[in-house]
Each structure stands twice: as structure tokens, then as C-alpha cells.
Amino acid sequence: MKKKQILEGVIEKVEFPNKGLVWIPEEEKYVTVKNGIPGQKIRFMVNKFKKGKAEGRLLEVLEKSPLETREPVCSIFPACGGCMYQTMAYEEQLKMKSTQIKELLDAAAKTEYEFEQIKASPKEFCYRNKMEFSFGDEYKDGPLSLGLHKKGSTYDVLTAGDCKLVHEDMNKILLCVLEYFRTRNVSYYKKLQHEGYLRHLLLRRGDTTGEILVNLVTTTQEQYDLQPLVEELLSLELEGKIVGILHILNDSLSDVVQSDETIVLYGQDYFYEKILGLEFKITPFSFFQPNSRGAEVLYSTVREYIGDIHDMTVFDLFSGTGTISQVLAPVAKEVIGVEIVEEAVVAARENAKRNGLMNCRFIADDVFKALDEIEEKPDVIVLDPPRDGIHPKALPKILDYQVDNIVYISCKATSLARDLEMIQQRGYKLVKAVCVDQFCETVHVETVCLLSRKDK
């Protein structure tokens, strides 16, 4: 086997998150090919071959998988990298994700544990309350597009005017914004040349409230009167209501959505969403679970796993806008949340006050540093780290508390499996775990684990 060799084969299985395994009998080895579905016959090119391990790039699906029993629901599937599995029945998606996570946890767990399979999202489609769309073109020097990157590309952008992961309101706003700038021949920001104006459209919509925040992200290289766009957006017939339109200026070289300066063009710079009877104020960049209905399932599961915390102090580490803290506060003595994003902490404090929760405290700091400053000792710890898991310097400090129970929420199970190694070495065992599908049609899934001290 050598690089650039073209091969064909059937994807036997897909390992988390989207690593398809294709057996090549002539070579007597598996090749890992991303972005496929179990059972598909594919053509691929070998693009990596090192130390006996081979990786390939998908070129073409030659035959559909028997699991593909549905027609695509949007116009840019399968070229779009936004979702992978919309041609699979939802039950099959759930089964596959559950199997993937169980295999990871089985390999990582040092003792027997209870695996409670997977909990479905209450909504399979139109569930996302946040989307970051990019401006670009679908092909070199093509017309302006606004949407999601083509699968495997960091440059080509497909217009996502009928995306089924979001509410129809978001699609209407996207098409309105795209048409506005297309008719005016406005440039988009080219990452290599660092030239151009339009960068991103960040949309956030409360699933329960219908409140919508529109955030247009541009450079300062050009200037336009955006008031006509505001008027066009406000005249759209929407099921929800636009409560704020923001112009976010971003001249950073990296392709991240961030703000050097934010100008409110209309309304306010926040919206409200409700989860489990609590109300949350959400700002443009504060973290909030992207599937509001799925988050209710997730947080109810956390509450169930954590058990009776009456008269207990809970540490909610990597607390975001404080959703978990506030879900737990009514049944705890005190909850202390730690989050590095200051904007999220400000929102968390406001939310706790709005919800009448006086036993929540939020600290804006890195978890590694904050634990040295907090005088209280926790009785139980909730961990909800970012995708890369817990920093190897912070994890020992967390485990030094030797609390009886830890609930770990992971959006990337490979990071969880890595962290389990140290957690178990420090005297904890995996008691039970369950998946919660927050990201239907995509390769991602949340995992909730209960970890208890062995000597408890």
C-alpha cells in the first residue's frame, strides 16, 4: 500500500467520532476513512501510510448502505460537512452512537459498570439554537455564498438556505442577508490574503421563547450603511421575533468568530431561553447547549446521577452560563461554578439572580488557578469540560478533593476515555454511563458518567 493509491471497499463499521474502517484483503489491513456510513461501498485515496497504519480520503460512494433508508432532507447533502447521517433512520443513528461510546468506555473502564444505552433528542430536526454560518464562494471566483463548509474543505462554502438542523426562521434570515450583500457585490474575507469584508453570520434563537439574535461579523476593511439590512430583516415574516441585530467587528487573522467591537444596530445584545422552568439570558458568545430540548434531557440525567445533594456543596467546573449550577441549586446547600469566559460568568450571575437562586456563586477564572483560591471544600463535583477534556494539570487538583462522587459530562468521548485513565488511578471507579443525543444527524453525542470512590 502506498500514498495516492486508489482503492475500493466496504465500510465495515464506524468508530467514534466518524472513523470508517475498510478491510483491504490484499493488504490484510484496515484503512480508516472518515465521513462514511457502515455498509457503504466506497472509492478512496490513501493519503497517509505510517507505521503500518493507513488513512484514506473518501472520493465517491459507489453503493449505498443498507442502513440508508431515507432520502436527504436538504439540498446540499452529502457535500455539506454539517451533518452526516440524515439518510439513516434515527433509531439506527442512536444504535450506532451508543455502540461507539460503549466500545470506548469498555476499553477505558477498569471495572464492570452499568451502561444505560442512549437517550434520544426530543426533536430530531430544527433543534439547533445556534449556528455559525460563513461567507465565501462555492467555487473559486463564484458568486457569494453563505452557509457551511463543504465536507473536507476549509475554503469552499455551500449556501445552507434549507438547513434542517435549524428553525425555518434562521434559513429566512440567512437568505435575506445573502441576497442583501449579493445585490451590492460586497466582498467576503479571504483568509489567505487577509482581504475582504464579510466573515460570518452568527444566529441564535431561543427554542422555547422564539427570541432571535442576529450577529453579522465583518472586518473593518470596508464600510456600508447597514440600516437598510436591518429594515429588511425586521420586515421578514417569522414565527419567532428578532430582538437584537448586532454588527460585530473582527480583524483577527484567524478564522474564529470573535469581537474586537460590537455595535448594536437594533434592539439588545442578548436573548432569553428557558430550560426546566428556569430562564437564561444568553449573549452572542456565551456557551449554551445548542439543543435546548436535548439539554433538558441531559440536565435531568445529571440531576438523577448526582443523587441526593441536600446540605451539600457542589462544584460545577467549566460551568458556562451556569445552567447546570442553577438546575442543581434548588436541591443543594451551595453551588460554586467556575468558568474562564468572563462574559459567560456575567450572564450566569444575572441568570441566577433572575431565577431567584441565592446559593449560586460564579468565579471567572481558569479551573486550574481557581481551585487554589476557593476556600470551601466540595462534597460532589460536576465536570463539563470543553471538547478537549480536562487540562492534565487541572485534573489532579480536582481529584485531590477525593469527593465521594463525580459526574462527568463529555461532548467528546475520546477525551473522556483519556481522562478516565487518571481518574481511575486516583481511586475512582466508573459506576454507570449513558449517552444523550444532542446532535442528531451528526457524528457527535454527549456522554454522562457517574464516578465513585472505590473505598466509599
Coordinates of C-alpha atoms in Angstrom, one line a residue:
M1 CA 0.0 0.0 0.0
K2 CA 1.3 3.4 -0.9
K3 CA 0.2 7.1 -0.7
K4 CA -2.2 8.3 -3.5
Q5 CA -3.2 4.7 -4.3
I6 CA -6.9 4.5 -5.2
L7 CA -8.8 1.6 -3.6
E8 CA -12.3 0.4 -3.1
G9 CA -14.0 -1.4 -0.2
V10 CA -17.0 -1.6 2.1
I11 CA -17.1 0.3 5.4
E12 CA -17.5 -2.5 8.0
K13 CA -18.0 -0.2 11.0
V14 CA -17.6 3.4 12.1
E15 CA -15.7 4.2 15.3
F16 CA -16.2 7.4 17.2
P17 CA -16.5 10.0 16.0
N18 CA -16.6 9.2 12.2
K19 CA -13.7 6.8 11.5
G20 CA -14.9 4.3 9.0
L21 CA -13.0 1.0 8.8
V22 CA -12.5 -0.6 5.4
W23 CA -10.8 -4.0 5.2
I24 CA -8.4 -4.4 2.2
P25 CA -7.9 -8.2 1.9
E26 CA -4.9 -7.9 -0.5
E27 CA -3.0 -5.8 2.1
E28 CA -4.5 -7.7 5.1
K29 CA -5.2 -4.4 6.9
Y30 CA -7.9 -1.9 7.7
V31 CA -7.8 1.6 6.3
T32 CA -9.5 4.4 8.2
V33 CA -11.7 6.6 6.0
K34 CA -13.8 9.4 7.5
N35 CA -17.3 10.7 6.5
G36 CA -18.9 7.4 5.6
I37 CA -21.8 5.2 6.8
P38 CA -21.5 1.5 7.8
G39 CA -22.2 -0.7 4.8
Q40 CA -21.3 1.8 2.1
K41 CA -19.1 0.6 -0.7
I42 CA -16.7 3.4 -1.4
R43 CA -13.7 4.5 -3.5
F44 CA -11.0 6.3 -1.6
M45 CA -7.4 7.5 -1.9
V46 CA -4.7 6.6 0.6
N47 CA -3.4 9.9 1.9
K48 CA -1.5 8.6 4.9
F49 CA 0.5 5.5 5.5
K50 CA 2.8 5.4 8.5
K51 CA 4.0 2.7 10.9
G52 CA 1.6 0.2 9.3
K53 CA -1.5 2.4 9.8
A54 CA -3.3 3.7 6.7
E55 CA -5.8 6.5 6.3
G56 CA -7.8 7.3 3.2
R57 CA -9.8 10.2 1.8
L58 CA -13.3 9.4 0.6
L59 CA -13.7 10.1 -3.1
E60 CA -17.0 8.5 -4.0
V61 CA -19.8 6.4 -2.6
L62 CA -20.2 3.5 -5.1
E63 CA -23.1 1.8 -3.4
K64 CA -25.5 3.0 -0.6
S65 CA -25.5 1.3 2.7
P66 CA -28.5 -0.9 3.6
L67 CA -28.9 1.5 6.6
E68 CA -29.6 4.4 4.3
T69 CA -33.4 4.0 4.1
R70 CA -34.3 7.7 3.9
E71 CA -34.0 10.4 1.2
P72 CA -31.8 13.5 2.0
V73 CA -33.9 16.3 3.6
C74 CA -31.8 19.3 2.4
S75 CA -30.4 20.3 -1.0
I76 CA -26.6 20.3 -0.1
F77 CA -26.3 16.8 1.3
P78 CA -23.9 14.9 1.1
A79 CA -21.5 17.6 0.0
C80 CA -22.1 19.7 3.2
G81 CA -20.0 18.9 6.3
G82 CA -22.8 19.9 8.7
C83 CA -24.4 16.6 9.1
M84 CA -23.6 13.1 8.1
Y85 CA -26.4 10.7 8.9
Q86 CA -29.6 12.2 7.6
T87 CA -30.2 9.2 5.2
M88 CA -30.1 6.8 8.2
A89 CA -33.2 6.1 10.3
Y90 CA -32.9 8.0 13.6
E91 CA -33.1 4.7 15.5
E92 CA -30.1 3.4 13.6
Q93 CA -28.1 6.6 14.3
L94 CA -28.8 6.1 18.0
K95 CA -27.8 2.5 17.9
M96 CA -24.5 3.3 16.2
K97 CA -23.6 6.1 18.6
S98 CA -24.4 4.0 21.6
T99 CA -22.2 1.1 20.4
Q100 CA -19.3 3.5 19.6
I101 CA -19.3 5.0 23.1
K102 CA -19.7 1.7 24.8
E103 CA -16.7 0.3 23.0
L104 CA -14.6 3.3 24.1
L105 CA -15.8 3.1 27.7
D106 CA -15.3 -0.7 27.8
A107 CA -11.7 -0.3 26.8
A108 CA -11.1 2.5 29.3
A109 CA -13.0 1.1 32.4
K110 CA -11.0 -1.0 34.8
T111 CA -14.1 -2.5 36.5
E112 CA -17.6 -3.5 35.5
Y113 CA -20.1 -0.7 35.1
E114 CA -23.7 -0.2 34.1
F115 CA -24.2 1.1 30.5
E116 CA -27.6 2.7 30.1
Q117 CA -27.5 2.9 26.3
I118 CA -28.7 6.2 24.8
K119 CA -31.4 8.8 25.3
A120 CA -32.9 10.4 22.1
S121 CA -33.3 14.1 21.5
P122 CA -36.9 15.2 21.8
K123 CA -36.5 16.9 18.4
E124 CA -34.6 15.2 15.5
F125 CA -34.7 18.2 13.2
C126 CA -34.9 22.0 13.7
Y127 CA -33.2 21.6 17.1
R128 CA -30.2 23.9 17.0
N129 CA -30.5 27.2 18.8
K130 CA -27.1 28.5 17.5
M131 CA -25.4 28.4 14.1
E132 CA -22.2 30.0 12.8
F133 CA -22.5 30.4 9.0
S134 CA -19.5 31.5 6.9
F135 CA -19.4 33.8 3.9
G136 CA -17.4 32.6 0.9
D137 CA -17.9 31.1 -2.5
E138 CA -18.8 27.6 -3.6
Y139 CA -16.0 27.5 -6.1
K140 CA -13.1 29.8 -7.0
D141 CA -14.4 33.2 -8.1
G142 CA -18.0 32.0 -7.9
P143 CA -21.0 34.0 -6.6
L144 CA -21.2 34.9 -2.9
S145 CA -22.4 32.1 -0.7
L146 CA -23.4 32.0 2.9
G147 CA -23.6 28.7 4.9
L148 CA -21.4 25.8 5.8
H149 CA -18.1 24.5 4.6
K150 CA -18.0 21.7 2.0
K151 CA -17.0 18.4 3.6
G152 CA -13.2 18.3 3.9
S153 CA -12.7 21.9 2.8
T154 CA -11.7 25.0 4.8
Y155 CA -12.5 27.3 1.8
D156 CA -15.5 26.2 -0.3
V157 CA -18.8 27.4 1.3
L158 CA -22.2 25.9 0.4
T159 CA -25.3 28.1 0.9
A160 CA -27.4 26.5 3.6
G161 CA -30.7 28.1 2.7
D162 CA -32.7 25.0 3.6
C163 CA -30.7 23.6 6.5
K164 CA -32.9 21.2 8.5
L165 CA -30.9 21.4 11.7
V166 CA -32.3 24.9 12.4
H167 CA -35.7 26.5 12.6
E168 CA -37.0 27.9 9.4
D169 CA -36.7 31.4 10.8
M170 CA -32.9 31.0 10.6
N171 CA -33.0 30.0 7.0
K172 CA -35.1 33.0 6.1
I173 CA -32.7 35.3 7.8
L174 CA -29.7 33.7 6.1
L175 CA -31.2 34.1 2.6
C176 CA -32.2 37.7 3.4
V177 CA -28.7 38.6 4.5
L178 CA -27.1 36.7 1.5
E179 CA -29.4 38.4 -1.1
Y180 CA -28.7 41.9 0.5
F181 CA -24.9 41.6 0.1
R182 CA -25.1 39.7 -3.3
T183 CA -27.0 42.5 -4.9
R184 CA -24.5 45.1 -3.7
N185 CA -21.4 43.0 -4.8
V186 CA -19.9 43.1 -1.3
S187 CA -16.6 41.2 -0.8
Y188 CA -16.1 38.3 1.6
Y189 CA -13.0 37.9 3.7
K190 CA -10.3 35.8 2.1
K191 CA -8.3 34.0 4.8
L192 CA -5.1 33.6 2.8
Q193 CA -4.9 37.2 1.5
H194 CA -6.5 38.7 4.7
E195 CA -8.7 40.9 2.5
G196 CA -12.4 41.4 2.3
Y197 CA -15.4 42.4 4.4
L198 CA -17.9 39.7 5.2
R199 CA -16.9 37.0 7.6
H200 CA -19.7 35.2 9.5
L201 CA -23.4 35.3 10.3
L202 CA -23.9 34.1 13.9
L203 CA -27.6 33.3 14.6
R204 CA -29.1 32.4 17.9
R205 CA -32.8 31.5 18.5
G206 CA -34.5 30.5 21.7
D207 CA -36.4 27.3 21.1
T208 CA -38.9 28.0 23.8
T209 CA -39.1 31.8 23.5
G210 CA -38.7 32.3 19.8
E211 CA -36.3 35.2 20.5
I212 CA -33.7 35.7 17.8
L213 CA -30.3 37.4 17.9
V214 CA -28.7 38.2 14.6
N215 CA -24.9 38.8 14.6
L216 CA -23.2 40.0 11.4
V217 CA -19.4 39.6 11.7
T218 CA -17.2 41.7 9.3
T219 CA -13.8 43.2 9.1
T220 CA -13.3 47.0 9.2
Q221 CA -11.7 47.0 5.7
E222 CA -14.8 48.4 4.1
Q223 CA -17.8 50.4 5.3
Y224 CA -21.5 50.1 4.5
D225 CA -24.8 51.6 5.7
L226 CA -26.4 48.5 7.3
Q227 CA -29.7 50.2 8.2
P228 CA -31.4 49.0 5.0
L229 CA -30.5 45.4 6.0
V230 CA -31.9 46.0 9.5
E231 CA -35.2 47.1 7.9
E232 CA -35.3 44.1 5.6
L233 CA -34.7 41.7 8.4
L234 CA -37.4 43.3 10.6
S235 CA -39.9 43.0 7.7
L236 CA -39.4 39.2 7.4
E237 CA -42.4 37.0 8.3
L238 CA -41.0 34.9 11.1
E239 CA -42.5 32.5 13.6
G240 CA -40.2 34.0 16.3
K241 CA -39.1 37.6 16.8
I242 CA -35.8 39.3 16.2
V243 CA -34.9 41.0 19.5
G244 CA -31.4 42.2 18.5
I245 CA -29.3 42.8 15.4
L246 CA -25.6 43.3 16.1
H247 CA -22.6 44.3 13.9
I248 CA -19.5 42.5 15.2
L249 CA -16.2 43.9 14.0
N250 CA -13.4 41.3 13.8
D251 CA -10.0 42.0 12.3
S252 CA -8.2 38.9 13.7
L253 CA -6.2 36.8 11.2
S254 CA -7.6 33.5 12.5
D255 CA -10.9 32.2 11.3
V256 CA -12.7 32.3 14.6
V257 CA -15.9 34.2 15.4
Q258 CA -14.8 36.8 17.9
S259 CA -15.4 40.5 18.6
D260 CA -13.0 43.4 18.6
E261 CA -16.0 45.7 18.9
T262 CA -19.8 45.1 18.9
I263 CA -22.3 47.7 17.6
V264 CA -26.0 47.3 18.4
L265 CA -27.8 48.1 15.2
Y266 CA -31.3 47.2 16.6
G267 CA -32.7 46.1 20.0
Q268 CA -30.5 44.4 22.5
D269 CA -27.3 42.2 22.7
Y270 CA -29.0 39.2 24.3
F271 CA -32.0 36.9 24.2
Y272 CA -33.7 34.6 26.6
E273 CA -34.2 30.8 26.6
K274 CA -35.9 28.5 29.1
I275 CA -34.8 25.2 30.4
L276 CA -36.5 23.1 33.0
G277 CA -38.6 26.1 34.2
L278 CA -35.5 28.3 34.6
E279 CA -34.9 31.4 32.4
F280 CA -31.4 32.1 30.9
K281 CA -30.1 35.3 29.4
I282 CA -27.7 34.4 26.6
T283 CA -25.2 36.8 24.9
P284 CA -23.6 36.3 21.5
F285 CA -20.5 34.4 22.6
S286 CA -21.6 32.8 25.9
F287 CA -21.8 29.0 25.8
F288 CA -25.2 27.4 25.9
Q289 CA -26.1 23.8 24.9
P290 CA -27.0 24.1 21.2
N291 CA -30.1 21.8 21.6
S292 CA -32.4 23.3 24.2
R293 CA -34.8 20.3 24.4
G294 CA -31.9 17.9 24.4
A295 CA -30.3 19.9 27.2
E296 CA -33.4 19.3 29.3
V297 CA -32.8 15.5 28.9
L298 CA -29.1 16.0 29.6
Y299 CA -29.5 18.1 32.8
S300 CA -32.3 15.9 34.1
T301 CA -29.9 12.9 33.7
V302 CA -27.1 14.8 35.6
R303 CA -29.6 15.6 38.4
E304 CA -30.5 11.9 38.5
Y305 CA -26.9 10.7 38.5
I306 CA -25.8 13.2 41.2
G307 CA -28.5 11.9 43.6
D308 CA -29.4 13.5 46.9
I309 CA -27.3 16.6 47.4
H310 CA -29.3 18.1 50.2
D311 CA -26.9 20.0 52.5
M312 CA -24.0 19.5 50.1
T313 CA -21.6 21.9 48.4
V314 CA -21.4 21.3 44.7
F315 CA -18.5 22.4 42.4
D316 CA -19.7 22.9 38.8
L317 CA -16.4 23.2 36.9
F318 CA -16.4 24.6 33.4
S319 CA -19.8 26.0 34.2
G320 CA -20.5 28.1 31.1
T321 CA -23.6 30.3 31.6
G322 CA -24.3 28.3 34.8
T323 CA -27.2 26.1 33.5
I324 CA -26.1 23.0 35.4
S325 CA -25.4 25.1 38.6
Q326 CA -28.9 26.5 38.5
V327 CA -30.6 23.2 37.8
L328 CA -28.8 21.8 40.9
A329 CA -29.1 24.8 43.2
P330 CA -32.7 24.2 44.3
V331 CA -31.7 20.8 45.8
A332 CA -28.2 21.7 47.1
K333 CA -26.8 23.7 50.0
E334 CA -24.5 25.7 47.7
V335 CA -23.2 25.5 44.1
I336 CA -19.9 27.2 43.0
G337 CA -19.4 27.5 39.3
V338 CA -16.0 28.1 37.7
E339 CA -15.8 29.3 34.1
I340 CA -12.9 31.0 32.2
V341 CA -15.1 33.0 29.8
E342 CA -15.9 36.2 31.7
E343 CA -18.9 37.1 29.5
A344 CA -20.5 33.7 30.4
V345 CA -19.9 34.3 34.1
V346 CA -21.6 37.7 34.0
A347 CA -24.6 36.1 32.3
A348 CA -24.6 33.2 34.9
R349 CA -24.7 35.7 37.8
E350 CA -27.6 37.5 36.1
N351 CA -29.4 34.3 35.4
A352 CA -29.1 33.1 39.0
K353 CA -30.5 36.4 40.2
R354 CA -33.3 36.3 37.7
N355 CA -34.2 32.8 38.8
G356 CA -34.1 33.7 42.5
L357 CA -31.2 31.4 43.3
M358 CA -29.2 32.9 46.1
N359 CA -27.0 29.8 46.8
C360 CA -25.1 30.0 43.4
R361 CA -21.7 31.6 43.2
F362 CA -19.7 32.0 39.9
I363 CA -16.0 32.6 39.5
A364 CA -14.4 33.9 36.3
D365 CA -11.1 32.1 36.2
D366 CA -9.2 29.1 34.8
V367 CA -10.2 26.0 36.8
F368 CA -6.5 25.2 37.5
K369 CA -6.0 28.6 39.2
A370 CA -9.4 29.0 40.8
L371 CA -9.2 25.8 42.9
D372 CA -6.3 27.3 44.8
E373 CA -8.4 30.4 45.7
I374 CA -11.7 28.7 46.7
E375 CA -11.9 28.2 50.5
E376 CA -14.9 25.9 50.5
K377 CA -14.4 22.1 50.0
P378 CA -16.9 20.3 47.7
D379 CA -19.0 17.3 48.6
V380 CA -19.6 16.5 45.0
I381 CA -18.1 17.7 41.7
V382 CA -19.7 18.1 38.3
L383 CA -17.3 18.3 35.3
D384 CA -18.5 19.6 31.9
P385 CA -15.2 20.4 30.1
P386 CA -14.7 21.6 26.6
R387 CA -14.2 19.2 23.7
D388 CA -10.5 18.5 24.5
G389 CA -11.3 17.3 28.0
I390 CA -9.6 18.5 31.3
H391 CA -6.2 20.0 31.3
P392 CA -3.7 17.4 32.7
K393 CA -2.6 20.0 35.3
A394 CA -6.1 20.7 36.5
L395 CA -7.3 17.1 36.8
P396 CA -5.0 16.1 39.7
K397 CA -6.2 19.2 41.7
I398 CA -9.8 18.2 41.1
L399 CA -9.1 14.6 42.2
D400 CA -7.2 15.8 45.3
Y401 CA -10.6 16.7 46.9
Q402 CA -11.4 13.0 47.0
V403 CA -15.2 13.7 46.9
D404 CA -17.4 10.6 47.0
N405 CA -19.0 11.2 43.6
I406 CA -18.1 12.9 40.4
V407 CA -20.4 13.4 37.5
Y408 CA -18.5 13.9 34.2
I409 CA -20.3 15.2 31.1
S410 CA -18.4 14.8 27.9
C411 CA -19.1 16.1 24.4
K412 CA -16.1 14.1 23.0
A413 CA -15.9 10.6 24.4
T414 CA -12.2 10.1 23.3
S415 CA -11.2 12.9 25.7
L416 CA -13.3 11.3 28.4
A417 CA -11.7 7.9 27.9
R418 CA -8.2 9.5 28.2
D419 CA -9.2 11.3 31.4
L420 CA -10.7 8.1 32.9
E421 CA -7.2 6.7 33.0
M422 CA -6.0 9.2 35.7
I423 CA -9.4 9.3 37.4
Q424 CA -9.3 5.5 38.0
Q425 CA -5.7 5.6 39.0
R426 CA -6.7 8.1 41.8
G427 CA -9.1 5.7 43.4
Y428 CA -12.4 6.1 41.4
K429 CA -14.5 3.6 39.5
L430 CA -16.9 4.1 36.7
V431 CA -20.3 3.2 38.1
K432 CA -22.7 3.9 35.2
A433 CA -22.8 5.8 32.0
V434 CA -25.4 6.9 29.4
C435 CA -25.3 8.8 26.1
V436 CA -27.6 11.7 25.4
D437 CA -28.1 12.6 21.7
Q438 CA -27.8 16.4 21.5
F439 CA -26.6 16.4 17.9
C440 CA -28.9 14.4 15.7
E441 CA -27.8 13.7 12.1
T442 CA -24.1 14.4 13.1
V443 CA -21.2 12.4 14.4
H444 CA -21.4 13.9 17.9
V445 CA -23.0 12.7 21.1
E446 CA -22.9 13.6 24.8
T447 CA -21.9 11.1 27.5
V448 CA -22.7 11.3 31.2
C449 CA -20.7 9.2 33.7
L450 CA -21.0 8.7 37.4
L451 CA -17.7 8.1 39.1
S452 CA -17.5 7.0 42.7
R453 CA -14.6 6.5 45.1
K454 CA -13.7 2.8 45.3
D455 CA -13.5 2.9 49.1
K456 CA -16.8 4.6 49.5

